[in-house]
Short mmCIF file of C-alpha atoms and ligand atoms in Angstrom, two decimals:
data_model
loop_
_atom_site.label_atom_id
_atom_site.label_comp_id
_atom_site.label_asym_id
_atom_site.label_seq_id
_atom_site.Cartn_x
_atom_site.Cartn_y
_atom_site.Cartn_z
CA UNK E 982 15.78 -110.27 -74.54
CA UNK E 983 15.15 -109.87 -70.83
CA UNK E 984 16.02 -107.38 -68.11
CA UNK E 985 15.30 -103.78 -67.42
CA UNK E 986 15.10 -101.06 -70.01
CA UNK E 987 18.31 -99.39 -71.14
CA UNK E 988 18.59 -95.62 -70.65
CA UNK E 989 16.29 -93.74 -73.03
CA UNK E 990 19.20 -92.11 -74.87
CA UNK E 991 20.47 -95.50 -76.02
CA UNK E 992 17.14 -96.50 -77.57
CA UNK E 993 16.61 -96.01 -81.30
CA UNK E 994 14.85 -92.68 -81.78
CA UNK E 995 12.08 -94.08 -83.96
CA UNK E 996 10.78 -96.58 -81.43
CA UNK E 997 10.48 -93.99 -78.65
CA UNK E 998 7.88 -92.27 -80.78
CA UNK E 999 5.80 -95.35 -81.60
CA UNK E 1000 2.67 -96.73 -80.01
CA UNK E 1001 2.04 -100.44 -80.45
CA UNK E 1002 -1.02 -102.58 -79.88
CA UNK E 1003 -0.51 -106.28 -79.22
CA UNK E 1004 -3.64 -108.43 -79.20
CA UNK E 1005 -3.55 -111.60 -77.15
CA UNK E 1006 -0.81 -109.82 -75.22
CA UNK E 1007 -1.82 -111.36 -71.92
CA UNK E 1008 -0.26 -114.75 -72.62
CA UNK E 1009 2.34 -116.71 -74.55
CA UNK E 1010 3.61 -115.25 -77.79
CA UNK E 1011 1.67 -111.97 -77.47
CA UNK E 1012 3.05 -111.40 -73.98
CA UNK E 1013 6.63 -111.90 -75.15
CA UNK E 1014 6.03 -109.54 -78.08
CA UNK E 1015 4.55 -106.86 -75.81
CA UNK E 1016 7.57 -107.07 -73.51
CA UNK E 1017 10.05 -107.02 -76.38
CA UNK E 1018 8.48 -104.01 -78.12
CA UNK E 1019 8.48 -102.13 -74.81
CA UNK E 1020 12.12 -103.03 -74.36
CA UNK E 1021 12.75 -101.54 -77.81
CA UNK E 1022 11.16 -98.31 -76.55
CA UNK E 1023 7.59 -98.42 -77.88
CA UNK E 1024 4.59 -97.55 -75.72
CA UNK E 1025 2.55 -100.75 -75.70
CA UNK E 1026 -1.16 -101.40 -75.33
CA UNK E 1027 -1.71 -104.99 -74.25
CA UNK E 1028 -5.12 -106.07 -75.47
CA UNK E 1029 -6.63 -109.35 -74.33
CA UNK E 1030 -10.04 -110.76 -73.53
CA UNK E 1031 -8.60 -111.77 -70.14
CA UNK E 1032 -8.66 -108.55 -68.12
CA UNK E 1033 -6.41 -109.83 -65.33
CA UNK E 1034 -3.82 -111.12 -67.79
CA UNK E 1035 -3.81 -107.88 -69.80
CA UNK E 1036 -3.30 -105.81 -66.67
CA UNK E 1037 -0.60 -108.13 -65.30
CA UNK E 1038 1.26 -107.99 -68.61
CA UNK E 1039 1.13 -104.19 -68.71
CA UNK E 1040 2.21 -103.98 -65.06
CA UNK E 1041 5.21 -106.21 -65.75
CA UNK E 1042 6.29 -103.88 -68.57
CA UNK E 1043 5.91 -100.81 -66.38
CA UNK E 1044 7.85 -102.48 -63.55
CA UNK E 1045 10.70 -103.05 -66.01
CA UNK E 1046 10.72 -99.33 -66.81
CA UNK E 1047 8.59 -99.39 -69.95
CA UNK E 1048 5.33 -97.70 -70.91
CA UNK E 1049 2.24 -99.91 -71.20
CA UNK E 1050 -1.46 -100.13 -70.53
CA UNK E 1051 -3.70 -103.18 -70.33
CA UNK E 1052 -7.02 -103.19 -72.18
CA UNK E 1053 -9.80 -105.75 -72.28
CA UNK E 1054 -11.55 -106.61 -75.52
CA UNK E 1055 -12.69 -109.70 -77.36
CA UNK E 1056 -11.33 -109.28 -80.88
CA UNK E 1057 -14.55 -110.71 -82.32
CA UNK E 1058 -16.49 -107.74 -80.90
CA UNK E 1059 -15.94 -104.79 -83.24
CA UNK E 1060 -17.38 -102.20 -80.87
CA UNK E 1061 -15.09 -103.41 -78.07
CA UNK E 1062 -12.08 -103.27 -80.41
CA UNK E 1063 -12.98 -99.74 -81.55
CA UNK E 1064 -13.38 -98.63 -77.92
CA UNK E 1065 -10.02 -100.13 -76.99
CA UNK E 1066 -8.26 -98.42 -79.90
CA UNK E 1067 -9.82 -95.10 -78.89
CA UNK E 1068 -8.44 -95.59 -75.38
CA UNK E 1069 -5.01 -96.21 -76.88
CA UNK E 1070 -5.20 -92.94 -78.83
CA UNK E 1071 -6.14 -91.00 -75.72
CA UNK E 1072 -3.69 -92.62 -73.30
CA UNK E 1073 -0.65 -93.48 -75.45
CA UNK E 1074 -1.14 -91.63 -78.73
CA UNK E 1075 -1.98 -92.78 -82.23
CA UNK E 1076 -0.99 -96.43 -82.78
CA UNK E 1077 1.37 -97.17 -85.65
CA UNK E 1078 2.32 -100.77 -84.81
CA UNK E 1079 -0.20 -103.61 -84.60
CA UNK E 1080 0.54 -107.23 -83.79
CA UNK E 1081 -2.43 -109.60 -83.88
CA UNK E 1082 -1.59 -112.56 -81.66
CA UNK E 1083 -5.02 -113.27 -80.17
CA UNK E 1084 -5.91 -116.75 -81.31
CA UNK E 1085 -7.95 -119.80 -80.52
CA UNK E 1086 -7.07 -123.35 -81.53
CA UNK E 1087 -9.36 -126.33 -81.75
CA UNK E 1088 -9.07 -130.09 -82.21
CA UNK E 1089 -12.14 -131.74 -83.72
CA UNK E 1090 -12.78 -134.49 -86.18
CA UNK E 1091 -14.04 -132.88 -89.37
CA UNK E 1092 -17.46 -134.51 -89.15
CA UNK E 1093 -17.83 -133.38 -85.52
CA UNK E 1094 -17.28 -129.67 -86.20
CA UNK E 1095 -20.52 -127.81 -85.65
CA UNK E 1096 -21.33 -124.71 -87.68
CA UNK E 1097 -21.10 -122.70 -84.43
CA UNK E 1098 -17.68 -124.19 -83.63
CA UNK E 1099 -16.47 -123.44 -87.16
CA UNK E 1100 -17.73 -119.86 -86.91
CA UNK E 1101 -16.02 -119.26 -83.55
CA UNK E 1102 -12.59 -120.43 -84.76
CA UNK E 1103 -12.87 -118.23 -87.85
CA UNK E 1104 -14.25 -115.32 -85.82
CA UNK E 1105 -11.32 -115.21 -83.38
CA UNK E 1106 -8.46 -116.00 -85.75
CA UNK E 1107 -9.53 -114.43 -89.03
CA UNK E 1108 -12.35 -111.95 -88.46
CA UNK E 1109 -10.65 -110.74 -85.26
CA UNK E 1110 -7.56 -109.95 -87.33
CA UNK E 1111 -9.74 -108.04 -89.80
CA UNK E 1112 -11.44 -106.02 -87.02
CA UNK E 1113 -8.17 -105.03 -85.38
CA UNK E 1114 -6.50 -104.05 -88.64
CA UNK E 1115 -9.48 -102.03 -89.85
CA UNK E 1116 -9.70 -100.23 -86.50
CA UNK E 1117 -6.03 -99.20 -86.54
CA UNK E 1118 -5.13 -98.66 -90.21
CA UNK E 1119 -6.68 -95.14 -90.35
CA UNK E 1120 -4.17 -94.05 -87.67
CA UNK E 1121 -1.33 -95.50 -89.73
CA UNK E 1122 -2.54 -93.79 -92.91
CA UNK E 1123 -2.71 -90.52 -90.98
CA UNK E 1124 0.96 -90.96 -90.04
CA UNK E 1125 2.00 -92.31 -93.47
CA UNK E 1126 3.74 -95.07 -91.51
CA UNK E 1127 2.67 -98.35 -90.05
CA UNK E 1128 3.79 -101.86 -89.25
CA UNK E 1129 1.33 -104.75 -89.03
CA UNK E 1130 2.43 -108.25 -88.06
CA UNK E 1131 -0.24 -110.93 -88.06
CA UNK E 1132 0.36 -114.19 -86.25
CA UNK E 1133 -0.84 -117.09 -88.40
CA UNK E 1134 0.32 -120.68 -87.97
CA UNK E 1135 2.40 -123.41 -89.54
CA UNK E 1136 -0.97 -125.21 -89.76
CA UNK E 1137 -1.73 -122.89 -92.67
CA UNK E 1138 1.36 -124.20 -94.47
CA UNK E 1139 1.07 -127.90 -93.77
CA UNK E 1140 -2.44 -128.52 -92.48
CA UNK E 1141 -2.89 -130.36 -89.21
CA UNK E 1142 -5.04 -133.38 -88.35
CA UNK E 1143 -8.23 -132.43 -86.49
CA UNK E 1144 -7.68 -128.77 -87.33
CA UNK E 1145 -9.54 -128.08 -90.56
CA UNK E 1146 -11.26 -125.05 -88.99
CA UNK E 1147 -8.07 -123.64 -87.44
CA UNK E 1148 -5.93 -124.36 -90.52
CA UNK E 1149 -8.50 -122.69 -92.76
CA UNK E 1150 -8.70 -119.65 -90.50
CA UNK E 1151 -4.91 -119.27 -90.34
CA UNK E 1152 -4.55 -119.79 -94.10
CA UNK E 1153 -7.09 -116.98 -94.38
CA UNK E 1154 -4.82 -114.80 -92.26
CA UNK E 1155 -1.95 -115.47 -94.67
CA UNK E 1156 -4.02 -114.45 -97.71
CA UNK E 1157 -5.41 -111.45 -95.86
CA UNK E 1158 -1.88 -110.33 -94.96
CA UNK E 1159 -0.63 -110.57 -98.54
CA UNK E 1160 -3.59 -108.67 -99.96
CA UNK E 1161 -3.46 -105.94 -97.31
CA UNK E 1162 0.27 -105.50 -97.92
CA UNK E 1163 -0.39 -104.76 -101.59
CA UNK E 1164 -3.08 -102.23 -100.73
CA UNK E 1165 -1.20 -100.42 -97.97
CA UNK E 1166 2.33 -100.45 -99.39
CA UNK E 1167 1.89 -97.07 -101.09
CA UNK E 1168 0.81 -95.57 -97.74
CA UNK E 1169 4.07 -96.43 -95.95
CA UNK E 1170 2.55 -99.40 -94.13
CA UNK E 1171 4.04 -102.89 -94.17
CA UNK E 1172 2.03 -106.03 -93.45
CA UNK E 1173 3.73 -109.36 -92.78
CA UNK E 1174 2.77 -112.60 -91.11
CA UNK E 1175 4.64 -114.91 -88.77
CA UNK E 1176 3.32 -118.48 -88.81
CA UNK E 1177 4.73 -120.02 -85.62
CA UNK E 1178 5.15 -123.74 -85.22
CA UNK E 1179 5.52 -125.57 -81.94
CA UNK E 1180 6.12 -122.72 -79.49
CA UNK E 1181 6.07 -123.36 -75.75
CA UNK E 1182 3.03 -121.41 -74.54
CA UNK E 1183 -0.08 -122.17 -72.50
CA UNK E 1184 -1.83 -123.00 -75.79
CA UNK E 1185 0.77 -125.64 -76.72
CA UNK E 1186 0.82 -127.11 -73.21
CA UNK E 1187 -3.00 -127.33 -73.21
CA UNK E 1188 -2.78 -129.33 -76.44
CA UNK E 1189 -0.18 -131.59 -74.85
CA UNK E 1190 -2.23 -132.16 -71.69
CA UNK E 1191 -5.28 -133.04 -73.80
CA UNK E 1192 -3.25 -135.65 -75.67
CA UNK E 1193 -3.10 -133.90 -79.03
CA UNK E 1194 0.71 -133.91 -79.26
CA UNK E 1195 1.21 -137.67 -79.32
CA UNK E 1196 3.55 -138.56 -76.48
CA UNK E 1197 4.20 -134.90 -75.83
CA UNK E 1198 6.53 -131.99 -76.47
CA UNK E 1199 9.66 -134.14 -76.00
CA UNK E 1200 8.73 -136.37 -78.94
CA UNK E 1201 8.35 -133.34 -81.21
CA UNK E 1202 11.62 -131.79 -80.03
CA UNK E 1203 13.46 -134.91 -81.20
CA UNK E 1204 12.13 -134.46 -84.74
CA UNK E 1205 12.60 -130.68 -84.91
CA UNK E 1206 15.78 -129.78 -86.84
CA UNK E 1207 17.04 -127.35 -84.16
CA UNK E 1208 16.17 -129.95 -81.50
CA UNK E 1209 14.21 -127.73 -79.19
CA UNK E 1210 10.74 -126.32 -78.75
CA UNK E 1211 10.35 -122.69 -79.81
CA UNK E 1212 10.12 -120.01 -77.16
CA UNK E 1213 7.74 -117.04 -77.30
CA UNK E 1214 10.88 -114.84 -77.28
CA UNK E 1215 11.91 -116.39 -80.63
CA UNK E 1216 8.74 -115.03 -82.21
CA UNK E 1217 9.12 -111.71 -80.40
CA UNK E 1218 12.62 -111.26 -81.85
CA UNK E 1219 11.35 -111.65 -85.41
CA UNK E 1220 8.44 -109.37 -84.70
CA UNK E 1221 10.73 -106.69 -83.27
CA UNK E 1222 12.73 -106.84 -86.50
CA UNK E 1223 9.68 -106.56 -88.75
CA UNK E 1224 8.40 -103.41 -87.02
CA UNK E 1225 11.71 -101.55 -87.25
CA UNK E 1226 12.06 -98.44 -89.35
CA UNK E 1227 14.66 -100.13 -91.54
CA UNK E 1228 12.42 -103.16 -92.27
CA UNK E 1229 10.29 -101.03 -94.58
CA UNK E 1230 11.20 -103.01 -97.71
CA UNK E 1231 9.76 -106.23 -96.26
CA UNK E 1232 6.05 -106.56 -96.84
CA UNK E 1233 3.54 -109.23 -97.78
CA UNK E 1234 5.93 -111.88 -96.50
CA UNK E 1235 5.44 -115.10 -94.59
CA UNK E 1236 8.31 -115.24 -92.08
CA UNK E 1237 8.14 -118.82 -90.85
CA UNK E 1238 9.45 -119.57 -87.36
CA UNK E 1239 9.38 -123.24 -86.54
CA UNK E 1240 12.91 -124.52 -85.87
CA UNK E 1241 13.09 -125.84 -89.42
CA UNK E 1242 10.05 -128.10 -89.13
CA UNK E 1243 8.54 -126.54 -92.25
CA UNK E 1244 10.59 -124.91 -95.01
P1 LIG C 2349 -2.00 -118.38 -75.73
O1 LIG C 2349 -0.91 -118.54 -74.72
O2 LIG C 2349 -3.30 -119.09 -75.51
O3 LIG C 2349 -2.28 -116.81 -75.91
C1 LIG C 2349 -3.34 -116.35 -76.69
C2 LIG C 2349 -3.97 -115.16 -75.98
O4 LIG C 2349 -5.03 -114.66 -76.81
C3 LIG C 2349 -4.62 -115.58 -74.65
O5 LIG C 2349 -4.38 -114.61 -73.64
C4 LIG C 2349 -6.09 -115.62 -75.01
O6 LIG C 2349 -6.97 -115.43 -73.93
C5 LIG C 2349 -6.18 -114.49 -76.01
N1 LIG C 2349 -7.40 -114.56 -76.77
C6 LIG C 2349 -8.02 -115.69 -77.23
N2 LIG C 2349 -9.15 -115.37 -77.86
C7 LIG C 2349 -9.26 -114.02 -77.78
C8 LIG C 2349 -10.22 -113.10 -78.23
N3 LIG C 2349 -11.33 -113.51 -78.88
N4 LIG C 2349 -10.04 -111.79 -78.00
C9 LIG C 2349 -8.93 -111.36 -77.34
N5 LIG C 2349 -7.99 -112.19 -76.87
C10 LIG C 2349 -8.16 -113.50 -77.09
O7 LIG C 2349 -1.52 -118.87 -77.15
P2 LIG C 2349 -0.14 -118.64 -77.95
O8 LIG C 2349 0.44 -119.96 -78.18
O9 LIG C 2349 0.66 -117.54 -77.37
O10 LIG C 2349 -0.75 -118.17 -79.34
C11 LIG C 2349 -0.57 -116.86 -79.87
C12 LIG C 2349 -0.88 -116.91 -81.36
O11 LIG C 2349 0.05 -117.79 -82.01
C13 LIG C 2349 -2.28 -117.46 -81.66
O12 LIG C 2349 -2.84 -116.74 -82.72
C14 LIG C 2349 -2.00 -118.90 -82.06
O13 LIG C 2349 -3.01 -119.39 -82.90
C15 LIG C 2349 -0.67 -118.73 -82.76
N6 LIG C 2349 0.12 -119.97 -82.85
C16 LIG C 2349 0.70 -120.52 -81.75
C17 LIG C 2349 1.46 -121.68 -81.89
C18 LIG C 2349 2.18 -122.31 -80.74
O14 LIG C 2349 2.90 -123.31 -80.97
N7 LIG C 2349 2.04 -121.84 -79.51
C19 LIG C 2349 1.60 -122.27 -83.16
C20 LIG C 2349 0.97 -121.70 -84.24
C21 LIG C 2349 0.24 -120.55 -84.08
P3 LIG C 2349 -7.59 -116.75 -73.23
O15 LIG C 2349 -6.44 -117.41 -72.53
O16 LIG C 2349 -8.61 -116.19 -72.31
O17 LIG C 2349 -8.16 -117.60 -74.33
#
């Protein structure tokens, strides 16, 4: 979904009242999600460790007629996350939608992974998800309504060569999502995960340029059932659905988006 915002009266009433936080919103999938949620009428806080990217993303939403702010925080730093969430409360109101797209991949032979490298991949992908959820869930409980979408990975479903650390972290996100959904269901909060596979973002293109995609994206497109690489907007569309008011009966689910590569 692209273009400028429709007139406010044509937006669904619920989304005009919602404040969303999108981590990793400065690039790729998170950026597309931030734009899509703003297009649906939510006020969006774009949180990223890259200050320039977070601000540029928020500016692009505002230029399109939406409401957004850019915030800088490393999701592994709990104090920084708490500070960012407090800024969201003060500038946009209590958050009730959280999408955790901040992520870090890694390609290392198992025997070459250092303990520090292992810790960093888990810290960004898994512990970062924990920090962000724990910082925001009290606001959702207060409102008796919340929508959390974690971004995991098809690597959690299939494994990936040279990615034991990343696959383990993302599988952790899947388990975390299911357990949190059970705990928060009675509070009006849904928690689902989208494990993307093969989506055209700076992360994927970095992997390609470093030679980790074989002969490249084209080779993978040929073996993907829908015969194309995924676009960040594909993930954003699913995310926009999961955070809707009428998606309240969907929780604890793994909504795979990979062009049929994994079923
Ligand atoms: P991307 O373009 O690299 O975007 C990720 C964003 O997260 C970047 O702006 C990045 O900043 C930021 N980030 C990284 N570490 C952070 C941290 N510690 N704190 C705050 N922000 C941080 O990657 P993407 O492809 O959109 O990935 C989005 C999510 O989808 C990730 O969780 C990724 O693991 C997952 N995923 C992607 C694919 C795919 O095919 N693209 C497949 C499976 C899963 P920097 O640029 O400064 O690092």
